[in-house]
Amino acid sequence: MPRTSKVVIVLLSGLGNEAFQTFELPVLEQLAQTGASSTIQSLPPTYSQTSRMTLITGASPDLNGVAPIDKPFEALDIAQVDSIFAQAHNAQLKTALLGLDDWRGLIPREHLDETFFVNVAGFEADQAILNVALPLLKDDQMDLVLIQFTSLDFVASRLDGASGEAYLNTATRLDGYIGQISRIMNLDQSTLIVLSDHGHIASGGYGGTELEVIQQPLVINGRGINSGQYSLISQMDIAPTVATLLGLAAPSTAQGRILFEMLNLNQENKTLAQIALAEQRIRLAEDYLINIVGPEATLPESLLADLERAALTFSQNNINGAFQLALLTQETADTQMATARYSRIQAERWPRLFFGVMMAVIWFFMMWRRRNTHAGLILIATVVTVVVYHALFQLQGYSYSISAFPNLLQLPFDIARRMVVSFLAGGALVLIFLMLVDERDWGTLLNTGYGFSFLTLFVLLMPLLWAFWQNGFIIQWYIPSVNVAFWQIISLLEILVAAIIGLILPWPIMAMNVFVNFVRRQLSDNKPESGRDPIPGLR
């Protein structure tokens, strides 16, 4: 049965927990003091659409049905994944969703009774959303409402970053909006949940694994809530908890737990909810194992026996014992899924490791066979090129994270600029040295130039081979590590740019040396037998 008459979720897109703890937000602070508060930790990649889907489905990015990066609404395929809205619709509860129009590509329209979407984020959009939300809440016809405010995310990612005055002022404005929402609600009968999808780094980026990105605030106030400050929870825990508040089953792909510590439930209702969650998790684990292992994969029989024993124990009025058995069953099913996932990932890595090592060995052997007397110069020039490249990367204020690049379309141009400067630095060293040693053989000049290019490419190739071993070349059945994916993307772009530069650069190096040698010969032929050298250093 429902524990509350209504659940209203206010989604403050782009509010990280670090900012929440720093800012003075009186309404949220009051709601947290009289209600429950915690910190949500999300699973990377921490882009908006996948994070929002995890919030309403309880599923990890592997299973929540959307791409790991944000897409335009027109490019989205409606995710056929169970959610709290689907569960509410099936139970004939009234649902409403207000926010960005890309929600239309995330939730089937038939699961929503009322909608209001804006196609552009910002202050005007949020005011329009609030103007629709307040009468909707006052009518008190809805059972599950999600209200997304967009301006924090807009300010952080497109205007002033997450460290400027505009971000603070926007958070303060939205705090006032939440005050209006909380005042119009009857929190003796309904429940208000305030949370976020992701935070931002100071420059405004997100998507990576930084704490300021992956941790968001959670504030719950109203009926059915135990007040207090609670420890870290998972983003996947929200959907099962909301479902429990409404007396619904958890979504079928949920992988989180029910936040019983925050819910004012008696032990009997807790146990019934936990048994239902254990049943859901066993069904999910069975399907998951079949999909990633094969049709022959089965769960241990003891797992099903434990679930039956939990139900029997409950019927015998051993409530605490039944709860512990059901909890153990759910955790064991989770472990079975995690173990199967890890085993398949490791099995797929071994062939890639062999291929990567062989490619590196062959490349190095070819360079070693073609080395010349200037091998030391080539090594030093390569080190200079790589050091200059990463020094420029740091000087531009970037971090080694996908969050550092909010506009991925600009990434190739940034890489190209740094790579050109870095290659020119290394190439200048090669040029000057060859001039000083008076190298005159065209073949040796080209060989040295290309040796420098190929060794630099080899060094740039190492992170890509490592990422290939870890993740493969394309996303298949699971979402790989975003930190590894960052190196995979950036190394691939670096290699493409470096290959173009490396093919061209040896020729100017050779031409400059030939020209200098020609000048030297002319000066030598015209120079008196005695006297001062008119151009020191070219001799």
Coordinates of C-alpha atoms in Angstrom, one line a residue:
M1 CA 0.0 0.0 0.0
P2 CA 1.2 3.6 -0.6
R3 CA 3.2 5.2 2.3
T4 CA 2.4 8.7 0.9
S5 CA -0.4 10.2 -1.2
K6 CA 2.0 11.9 -3.6
V7 CA 5.7 12.0 -4.5
V8 CA 7.0 15.1 -6.1
I9 CA 10.6 14.9 -7.4
V10 CA 12.4 18.2 -8.1
L11 CA 15.4 17.7 -10.3
L12 CA 17.9 20.5 -10.1
S13 CA 20.0 19.6 -13.1
G14 CA 23.7 20.4 -12.7
L15 CA 23.8 20.9 -8.9
G16 CA 26.7 19.0 -7.4
N17 CA 26.9 18.1 -3.7
E18 CA 30.1 20.3 -3.2
A19 CA 28.2 23.3 -4.4
F20 CA 25.1 22.4 -2.3
Q21 CA 27.3 22.2 0.8
T22 CA 29.0 25.5 0.1
F23 CA 26.0 27.7 -0.9
E24 CA 23.5 29.3 1.4
L25 CA 20.2 27.9 0.3
P26 CA 17.8 28.5 3.2
V27 CA 14.8 26.5 1.8
L28 CA 16.8 23.4 1.1
E29 CA 18.6 23.7 4.4
Q30 CA 15.3 23.9 6.3
L31 CA 13.9 20.9 4.4
A32 CA 17.1 18.9 5.1
Q33 CA 17.0 19.8 8.8
T34 CA 13.4 18.7 9.2
G35 CA 13.6 15.8 6.8
A36 CA 16.2 13.4 5.5
S37 CA 19.4 14.3 3.6
S38 CA 22.2 12.4 2.0
T39 CA 24.7 12.4 -0.8
I40 CA 24.0 10.5 -4.1
Q41 CA 26.8 9.0 -6.0
S42 CA 26.2 8.3 -9.6
L43 CA 27.9 5.9 -12.0
P44 CA 30.0 7.4 -14.8
P45 CA 29.5 8.5 -17.5
T46 CA 27.7 11.4 -15.7
Y47 CA 26.0 12.9 -18.7
S48 CA 22.4 14.2 -18.3
Q49 CA 20.3 11.7 -20.1
T50 CA 21.9 8.5 -18.8
S51 CA 21.9 10.0 -15.2
R52 CA 18.2 10.9 -15.4
M53 CA 17.3 7.4 -16.7
T54 CA 19.2 5.8 -13.8
L55 CA 17.2 8.0 -11.4
I56 CA 13.8 6.8 -12.8
T57 CA 14.7 3.2 -13.6
G58 CA 17.2 2.3 -10.8
A59 CA 19.4 0.7 -13.6
S60 CA 23.0 1.3 -14.1
P61 CA 24.2 2.9 -17.4
D62 CA 24.7 -0.6 -18.7
L63 CA 21.0 -1.3 -18.5
N64 CA 19.1 2.0 -18.4
G65 CA 18.4 1.9 -22.1
V66 CA 20.0 5.2 -23.3
A67 CA 23.4 6.1 -24.9
P68 CA 26.2 7.0 -22.5
I69 CA 26.5 10.5 -24.0
D70 CA 23.7 13.1 -24.5
K71 CA 21.9 13.2 -27.9
P72 CA 19.6 15.7 -29.5
F73 CA 15.9 14.8 -29.0
E74 CA 15.5 14.0 -32.7
A75 CA 18.3 11.3 -32.4
L76 CA 16.8 9.6 -29.4
D77 CA 15.0 6.2 -29.5
I78 CA 12.5 5.9 -26.8
A79 CA 14.0 3.6 -24.2
Q80 CA 12.0 0.4 -23.7
V81 CA 13.0 0.1 -20.0
D82 CA 10.8 -0.2 -17.0
S83 CA 10.6 2.9 -14.8
I84 CA 8.8 4.4 -11.9
F85 CA 6.5 6.1 -14.4
A86 CA 5.7 2.8 -16.1
Q87 CA 5.0 1.2 -12.7
A88 CA 2.8 4.1 -11.7
H89 CA 0.9 4.0 -15.0
N90 CA 0.3 0.3 -14.7
A91 CA -1.1 0.8 -11.2
Q92 CA -3.4 3.5 -12.6
L93 CA -1.7 6.3 -10.7
K94 CA -1.6 9.8 -12.2
T95 CA 1.8 10.9 -13.4
A96 CA 3.2 14.2 -14.7
L97 CA 6.6 15.3 -16.0
L98 CA 7.8 18.9 -16.6
G99 CA 11.2 19.7 -18.0
L100 CA 13.4 19.6 -21.1
D101 CA 11.9 18.1 -24.3
D102 CA 14.4 15.3 -24.5
W103 CA 12.4 13.5 -21.9
R104 CA 10.1 12.7 -24.8
G105 CA 12.9 10.4 -26.1
L106 CA 13.4 8.8 -22.7
I107 CA 9.9 7.9 -21.5
P108 CA 6.9 6.6 -23.6
R109 CA 4.2 9.3 -23.7
E110 CA 1.5 6.8 -22.6
H111 CA 3.2 6.5 -19.2
L112 CA 2.6 10.2 -18.6
D113 CA -0.8 11.8 -17.9
E114 CA 0.4 15.4 -17.9
T115 CA 3.5 16.9 -19.6
F116 CA 5.1 20.3 -20.1
F117 CA 8.3 20.4 -22.1
V118 CA 10.7 23.3 -23.0
N119 CA 13.0 23.0 -25.9
V120 CA 15.7 25.5 -24.6
A121 CA 17.2 25.5 -21.1
G122 CA 17.5 28.6 -19.1
F123 CA 15.8 31.1 -16.8
E124 CA 12.8 31.7 -18.9
A125 CA 12.3 28.0 -19.3
D126 CA 12.4 27.4 -15.6
Q127 CA 9.9 30.2 -14.9
A128 CA 7.6 28.7 -17.4
I129 CA 8.0 25.2 -15.8
L130 CA 7.3 26.7 -12.3
N131 CA 4.2 28.5 -13.7
V132 CA 2.8 25.2 -14.9
A133 CA 3.9 23.2 -11.8
L134 CA 2.3 25.3 -9.1
P135 CA -1.3 25.0 -10.4
L136 CA -0.7 21.3 -11.1
L137 CA 0.3 20.6 -7.6
K138 CA -2.5 22.8 -6.2
D139 CA -5.1 20.7 -8.0
D140 CA -3.7 17.7 -6.1
Q141 CA -4.7 15.3 -8.9
M142 CA -1.2 13.8 -9.6
D143 CA 0.4 10.9 -7.7
L144 CA 3.9 11.1 -9.1
V145 CA 5.4 14.3 -10.5
L146 CA 8.9 15.1 -11.7
I147 CA 9.8 18.7 -12.2
Q148 CA 13.1 19.5 -13.8
F149 CA 14.7 22.9 -13.5
T150 CA 17.3 23.5 -16.2
S151 CA 19.0 26.9 -15.6
L152 CA 21.8 25.7 -13.2
D153 CA 23.0 23.2 -15.9
F154 CA 22.7 25.9 -18.5
V155 CA 24.7 28.5 -16.6
A156 CA 27.5 26.0 -15.6
S157 CA 27.9 24.4 -19.1
R158 CA 27.3 27.4 -21.4
L159 CA 27.9 30.6 -19.5
D160 CA 30.0 31.1 -16.4
G161 CA 31.1 27.6 -15.2
A162 CA 30.2 26.3 -11.7
S163 CA 32.5 28.6 -9.8
G164 CA 31.1 32.0 -10.8
E165 CA 28.5 34.3 -9.3
A166 CA 25.9 33.4 -12.0
Y167 CA 25.9 29.8 -10.8
L168 CA 25.4 30.8 -7.1
N169 CA 22.7 33.3 -8.0
T170 CA 20.9 30.7 -10.1
A171 CA 21.0 28.2 -7.2
T172 CA 19.6 30.8 -4.9
R173 CA 16.8 31.5 -7.4
L174 CA 15.9 27.8 -7.7
D175 CA 16.0 27.5 -3.9
G176 CA 13.2 30.1 -3.9
Y177 CA 11.3 28.0 -6.5
I178 CA 11.5 25.0 -4.2
G179 CA 10.1 27.1 -1.4
Q180 CA 7.0 27.9 -3.5
I181 CA 6.6 24.2 -4.3
S182 CA 7.0 23.1 -0.7
R183 CA 4.5 25.6 0.5
I184 CA 1.8 24.6 -2.0
M185 CA 2.3 20.9 -1.1
N186 CA 0.8 19.3 2.0
L187 CA 3.9 17.6 3.4
D188 CA 1.8 15.9 6.1
Q189 CA 0.3 13.7 3.4
S190 CA 2.8 13.9 0.5
T191 CA 6.6 13.6 0.0
L192 CA 9.0 16.1 -1.7
I193 CA 12.3 14.8 -3.0
V194 CA 15.0 17.3 -4.2
L195 CA 18.0 15.9 -6.1
S196 CA 20.2 16.4 -9.1
D197 CA 21.5 14.4 -12.1
H198 CA 25.1 15.4 -12.0
G199 CA 27.4 18.2 -10.8
H200 CA 30.0 20.3 -12.7
I201 CA 33.7 20.9 -12.5
A202 CA 34.7 24.6 -12.0
S203 CA 35.0 25.2 -15.8
G204 CA 31.5 23.8 -16.3
G205 CA 32.2 20.4 -17.8
Y206 CA 30.7 17.1 -16.7
G207 CA 30.6 13.5 -17.7
G208 CA 33.7 12.3 -15.9
T209 CA 34.5 10.8 -12.5
E210 CA 35.4 13.9 -10.4
L211 CA 33.8 14.0 -7.0
E212 CA 32.1 17.4 -7.8
V213 CA 30.5 15.7 -10.8
I214 CA 29.5 12.2 -9.5
Q215 CA 28.1 13.4 -6.1
Q216 CA 24.8 15.2 -5.8
P217 CA 22.6 16.2 -2.9
L218 CA 19.5 14.4 -1.8
V219 CA 16.9 16.1 0.4
I220 CA 13.6 14.3 1.2
N221 CA 10.8 15.8 3.3
G222 CA 7.2 14.9 4.1
R223 CA 5.1 11.9 4.9
G224 CA 6.8 8.5 5.5
I225 CA 10.3 9.9 6.1
N226 CA 12.6 9.5 9.0
S227 CA 14.5 12.7 9.6
G228 CA 18.3 12.7 9.8
Q229 CA 21.5 13.0 7.9
Y230 CA 22.4 9.7 6.2
S231 CA 25.5 8.2 4.6
L232 CA 26.4 8.0 0.9
I233 CA 23.9 6.2 -1.4
S234 CA 23.8 5.2 -5.0
Q235 CA 21.9 6.9 -7.7
M236 CA 20.3 3.5 -8.4
D237 CA 18.6 3.6 -5.0
I238 CA 16.2 6.4 -5.9
A239 CA 13.8 4.5 -8.1
P240 CA 13.2 1.5 -5.7
T241 CA 12.7 3.9 -2.8
V242 CA 10.2 6.1 -4.7
A243 CA 8.4 3.0 -5.8
T244 CA 8.2 1.8 -2.2
L245 CA 6.8 5.2 -1.1
L246 CA 4.0 4.8 -3.7
G247 CA 3.3 1.2 -2.8
L248 CA 4.7 0.0 -6.2
A249 CA 7.1 -2.7 -7.2
A250 CA 10.6 -1.6 -8.1
P251 CA 11.2 -1.3 -11.9
S252 CA 12.2 -4.6 -13.4
T253 CA 15.8 -3.5 -14.3
A254 CA 16.4 -1.7 -10.9
Q255 CA 19.8 -2.6 -9.4
G256 CA 19.6 -0.4 -6.3
R257 CA 18.3 -1.0 -2.8
I258 CA 15.4 0.5 -0.9
L259 CA 16.5 3.2 1.5
F260 CA 14.7 1.7 4.5
E261 CA 16.7 3.8 6.9
M262 CA 15.0 6.9 5.6
L263 CA 11.5 5.4 5.4
N264 CA 9.1 5.4 8.3
L265 CA 7.9 1.8 7.8
N266 CA 7.2 -0.9 10.4
Q267 CA 9.2 -4.1 10.2
E268 CA 6.5 -6.1 8.5
N269 CA 6.1 -3.6 5.6
K270 CA 9.9 -3.4 5.3
T271 CA 10.1 -7.2 5.0
L272 CA 7.4 -7.4 2.4
A273 CA 9.1 -4.7 0.3
Q274 CA 12.5 -6.5 0.7
I275 CA 11.0 -9.8 -0.4
A276 CA 9.5 -8.2 -3.4
L277 CA 12.8 -6.6 -4.3
A278 CA 14.6 -9.9 -3.9
E279 CA 12.1 -11.5 -6.3
Q280 CA 12.7 -8.6 -8.8
R281 CA 16.5 -9.0 -8.5
I282 CA 16.4 -12.8 -9.1
R283 CA 14.4 -12.2 -12.3
L284 CA 16.8 -9.6 -13.4
A285 CA 19.8 -11.7 -12.6
E286 CA 18.4 -14.7 -14.6
D287 CA 17.8 -12.5 -17.7
Y288 CA 21.2 -10.8 -17.3
L289 CA 23.1 -14.1 -17.1
I290 CA 21.4 -15.5 -20.1
N291 CA 22.2 -12.4 -22.1
I292 CA 25.9 -12.1 -21.3
V293 CA 26.8 -15.8 -20.6
G294 CA 24.4 -17.8 -22.7
P295 CA 21.2 -19.7 -22.4
E296 CA 22.9 -22.4 -20.3
A297 CA 23.6 -19.9 -17.5
T298 CA 21.6 -20.4 -14.3
L299 CA 21.6 -19.0 -10.8
P300 CA 22.5 -21.3 -7.9
E301 CA 19.5 -23.3 -6.7
S302 CA 20.3 -22.1 -3.2
L303 CA 19.3 -18.6 -4.2
L304 CA 15.8 -19.6 -5.1
A305 CA 15.6 -21.7 -2.0
D306 CA 16.6 -18.8 0.1
L307 CA 13.8 -16.7 -1.4
E308 CA 11.3 -19.4 -0.7
R309 CA 12.7 -19.7 2.9
A310 CA 12.3 -16.0 3.4
A311 CA 8.6 -16.1 2.4
L312 CA 8.1 -19.2 4.6
T313 CA 9.9 -17.5 7.5
F314 CA 7.7 -14.4 7.1
S315 CA 4.5 -16.6 7.1
Q316 CA 5.8 -18.1 10.4
N317 CA 5.9 -14.5 11.9
N318 CA 9.7 -14.4 12.1
I319 CA 9.8 -11.0 10.5
N320 CA 13.4 -10.0 11.2
G321 CA 14.7 -13.4 10.0
A322 CA 12.6 -13.1 6.8
F323 CA 14.0 -9.6 6.1
Q324 CA 17.6 -10.8 6.6
L325 CA 17.1 -13.8 4.3
A326 CA 15.5 -11.6 1.6
L327 CA 18.3 -9.1 1.9
L328 CA 20.9 -11.8 1.6
T329 CA 19.1 -13.2 -1.5
Q330 CA 19.1 -9.8 -3.2
E331 CA 22.7 -9.2 -2.4
T332 CA 23.7 -12.6 -3.7
A333 CA 21.8 -12.0 -6.9
D334 CA 23.7 -8.7 -7.3
T335 CA 27.0 -10.5 -6.7
Q336 CA 26.1 -13.1 -9.4
M337 CA 25.5 -10.4 -11.9
A338 CA 28.7 -8.5 -11.0
T339 CA 30.8 -11.7 -11.2
A340 CA 29.4 -12.7 -14.6
R341 CA 30.0 -9.2 -15.9
Y342 CA 33.6 -9.2 -14.6
S343 CA 34.3 -12.7 -15.9
R344 CA 33.1 -11.9 -19.4
I345 CA 35.0 -8.6 -19.5
Q346 CA 38.2 -10.3 -18.5
A347 CA 37.7 -13.1 -21.0
E348 CA 37.3 -10.6 -23.8
R349 CA 40.5 -8.7 -22.7
W350 CA 43.0 -11.6 -23.2
P351 CA 42.8 -11.7 -27.0
R352 CA 43.0 -7.9 -27.1
L353 CA 46.1 -8.0 -24.9
F354 CA 47.9 -10.4 -27.2
F355 CA 47.0 -8.3 -30.2
G356 CA 48.1 -5.1 -28.6
V357 CA 51.4 -6.5 -27.4
M358 CA 52.2 -8.0 -30.8
M359 CA 51.4 -4.7 -32.5
A360 CA 53.7 -2.8 -30.1
V361 CA 56.5 -5.3 -30.5
I362 CA 56.3 -5.3 -34.3
W363 CA 56.3 -1.5 -34.5
F364 CA 59.3 -1.2 -32.1
F365 CA 61.2 -3.9 -34.0
M366 CA 60.7 -2.1 -37.3
M367 CA 61.9 1.1 -35.8
W368 CA 64.9 -0.6 -34.3
R369 CA 65.9 -2.2 -37.5
R370 CA 65.8 1.1 -39.3
R371 CA 67.6 3.1 -36.7
N372 CA 70.6 5.3 -37.7
T373 CA 73.4 7.0 -36.0
H374 CA 71.1 9.7 -34.8
A375 CA 68.9 7.4 -32.6
G376 CA 69.7 9.4 -29.5
L377 CA 68.6 12.6 -31.2
I378 CA 65.3 11.0 -32.2
L379 CA 64.7 9.8 -28.6
I380 CA 65.4 13.2 -27.1
A381 CA 63.2 15.0 -29.8
T382 CA 60.3 12.6 -29.1
V383 CA 60.5 13.3 -25.3
V384 CA 60.6 17.0 -26.0
T385 CA 57.5 16.7 -28.3
V386 CA 55.5 14.7 -25.8
V387 CA 56.5 16.9 -22.8
V388 CA 55.6 20.1 -24.7
Y389 CA 52.3 18.7 -25.8
H390 CA 51.3 17.8 -22.2
A391 CA 52.7 21.1 -20.8
L392 CA 50.4 23.0 -23.3
F393 CA 47.5 20.8 -22.2
Q394 CA 48.0 21.7 -18.6
L395 CA 48.6 25.4 -19.3
Q396 CA 45.2 25.5 -21.1
G397 CA 43.6 24.5 -17.8
Y398 CA 42.6 21.0 -18.9
S399 CA 42.5 17.9 -16.7
Y400 CA 42.8 14.4 -18.0
S401 CA 39.1 13.8 -17.9
I402 CA 36.2 13.8 -20.3
S403 CA 34.6 16.5 -18.1
A404 CA 37.3 18.9 -19.3
F405 CA 35.8 19.0 -22.7
P406 CA 32.1 20.1 -22.5
N407 CA 32.2 20.7 -26.3
L408 CA 33.5 17.5 -27.8
L409 CA 33.3 19.0 -31.3
Q410 CA 36.2 21.4 -30.4
L411 CA 38.4 18.6 -29.2
P412 CA 40.0 17.7 -32.6
F413 CA 40.9 21.4 -33.2
D414 CA 42.4 21.8 -29.7
I415 CA 44.5 18.6 -30.2
A416 CA 45.6 19.8 -33.7
R417 CA 46.9 23.1 -32.4
R418 CA 48.8 21.6 -29.5
M419 CA 50.2 18.8 -31.7
V420 CA 51.5 21.3 -34.4
V421 CA 53.3 23.4 -31.7
S422 CA 54.7 20.3 -30.1
F423 CA 56.0 18.7 -33.3
L424 CA 57.5 22.0 -34.3
A425 CA 59.4 22.1 -31.0
G426 CA 60.7 18.5 -31.5
G427 CA 61.3 19.1 -35.2
A428 CA 63.3 22.3 -34.5
L429 CA 65.6 20.3 -32.2
V430 CA 66.2 17.7 -34.9
L431 CA 66.8 20.4 -37.5
I432 CA 69.3 22.3 -35.3
F433 CA 71.2 19.2 -34.3
L434 CA 71.5 18.0 -37.9
M435 CA 72.7 21.4 -39.0
L436 CA 75.3 21.5 -36.2
V437 CA 76.7 18.0 -37.1
D438 CA 76.8 19.0 -40.8
E439 CA 74.7 16.0 -41.9
R440 CA 74.6 16.1 -45.7
D441 CA 73.2 12.8 -46.8
W442 CA 69.6 13.2 -48.0
G443 CA 68.7 9.7 -47.1
T444 CA 70.0 10.0 -43.6
L445 CA 68.2 13.4 -43.2
L446 CA 64.8 11.9 -44.2
N447 CA 65.5 8.7 -42.2
T448 CA 66.1 10.8 -39.1
G449 CA 63.0 12.9 -39.7
Y450 CA 60.8 9.9 -40.2
G451 CA 62.4 8.1 -37.3
F452 CA 61.4 11.1 -35.1
S453 CA 57.8 11.0 -36.5
F454 CA 57.4 7.2 -36.0
L455 CA 58.8 7.1 -32.5
T456 CA 56.5 10.0 -31.5
L457 CA 53.6 8.0 -33.0
F458 CA 54.7 4.9 -31.1
V459 CA 54.7 6.8 -27.8
L460 CA 51.2 8.3 -28.6
L461 CA 50.0 4.8 -29.6
M462 CA 50.7 3.3 -26.1
P463 CA 47.6 4.8 -24.4
L464 CA 45.5 3.7 -27.3
L465 CA 46.7 0.1 -27.1
W466 CA 46.2 0.1 -23.4
A467 CA 42.7 1.4 -23.8
F468 CA 42.0 -1.1 -26.6
W469 CA 43.1 -3.9 -24.2
Q470 CA 40.7 -2.5 -21.5
N471 CA 37.7 -1.5 -23.5
G472 CA 37.9 -2.7 -27.1
F473 CA 37.4 -0.3 -30.0
I474 CA 33.6 0.1 -29.7
I475 CA 31.0 0.0 -27.0
Q476 CA 29.2 -3.3 -27.1
W477 CA 27.2 -4.9 -24.3
Y478 CA 28.5 -2.8 -21.4
I479 CA 29.6 0.8 -20.7
P480 CA 33.4 0.8 -20.3
S481 CA 35.4 2.9 -17.9
V482 CA 35.1 6.6 -18.9
N483 CA 38.6 7.3 -17.7
V484 CA 40.0 4.7 -20.1
A485 CA 37.6 5.9 -22.8
F486 CA 39.0 9.4 -22.4
W487 CA 42.5 8.2 -23.2
Q488 CA 41.1 6.1 -26.0
I489 CA 39.4 9.0 -27.7
I490 CA 42.1 11.5 -27.2
S491 CA 44.9 9.2 -28.2
L492 CA 43.1 8.2 -31.4
L493 CA 42.7 11.9 -32.3
E494 CA 46.3 12.7 -31.3
I495 CA 47.6 9.8 -33.5
L496 CA 45.5 11.0 -36.5
V497 CA 46.9 14.5 -36.3
A498 CA 50.4 13.4 -35.5
A499 CA 50.4 11.0 -38.5
I500 CA 49.5 13.9 -40.9
I501 CA 52.2 16.2 -39.4
G502 CA 54.7 13.3 -39.2
L503 CA 54.4 12.5 -42.9
I504 CA 55.1 16.1 -43.9
L505 CA 57.6 17.4 -41.3
P506 CA 60.7 15.3 -42.4
W507 CA 60.7 17.0 -45.8
P508 CA 61.1 20.6 -44.5
I509 CA 63.8 19.3 -42.1
M510 CA 65.6 17.7 -45.0
A511 CA 65.1 20.8 -47.3
M512 CA 66.3 23.2 -44.6
N513 CA 69.5 21.1 -44.1
V514 CA 70.1 20.9 -47.8
F515 CA 69.7 24.7 -48.1
V516 CA 72.1 25.3 -45.2
N517 CA 74.6 22.9 -46.7
F518 CA 74.3 24.7 -50.0
V519 CA 75.0 28.0 -48.2
R520 CA 77.9 26.5 -46.4
R521 CA 79.4 25.4 -49.7
Q522 CA 78.9 28.7 -51.3
L523 CA 80.5 30.5 -48.3
S524 CA 83.3 28.0 -48.2
D525 CA 84.1 28.5 -52.0
N526 CA 84.0 32.3 -51.7
K527 CA 85.7 32.7 -48.4
P528 CA 89.3 33.9 -48.3
E529 CA 91.9 31.4 -47.1
S530 CA 92.4 33.5 -44.0
G531 CA 90.1 35.7 -42.0
R532 CA 87.1 35.6 -39.8
D533 CA 84.1 33.3 -40.6
P534 CA 81.3 35.8 -41.7
I535 CA 78.6 33.5 -40.5
P536 CA 79.7 31.6 -37.4
G537 CA 77.8 28.4 -36.6
L538 CA 77.2 27.4 -40.2
R539 CA 80.6 25.9 -40.7

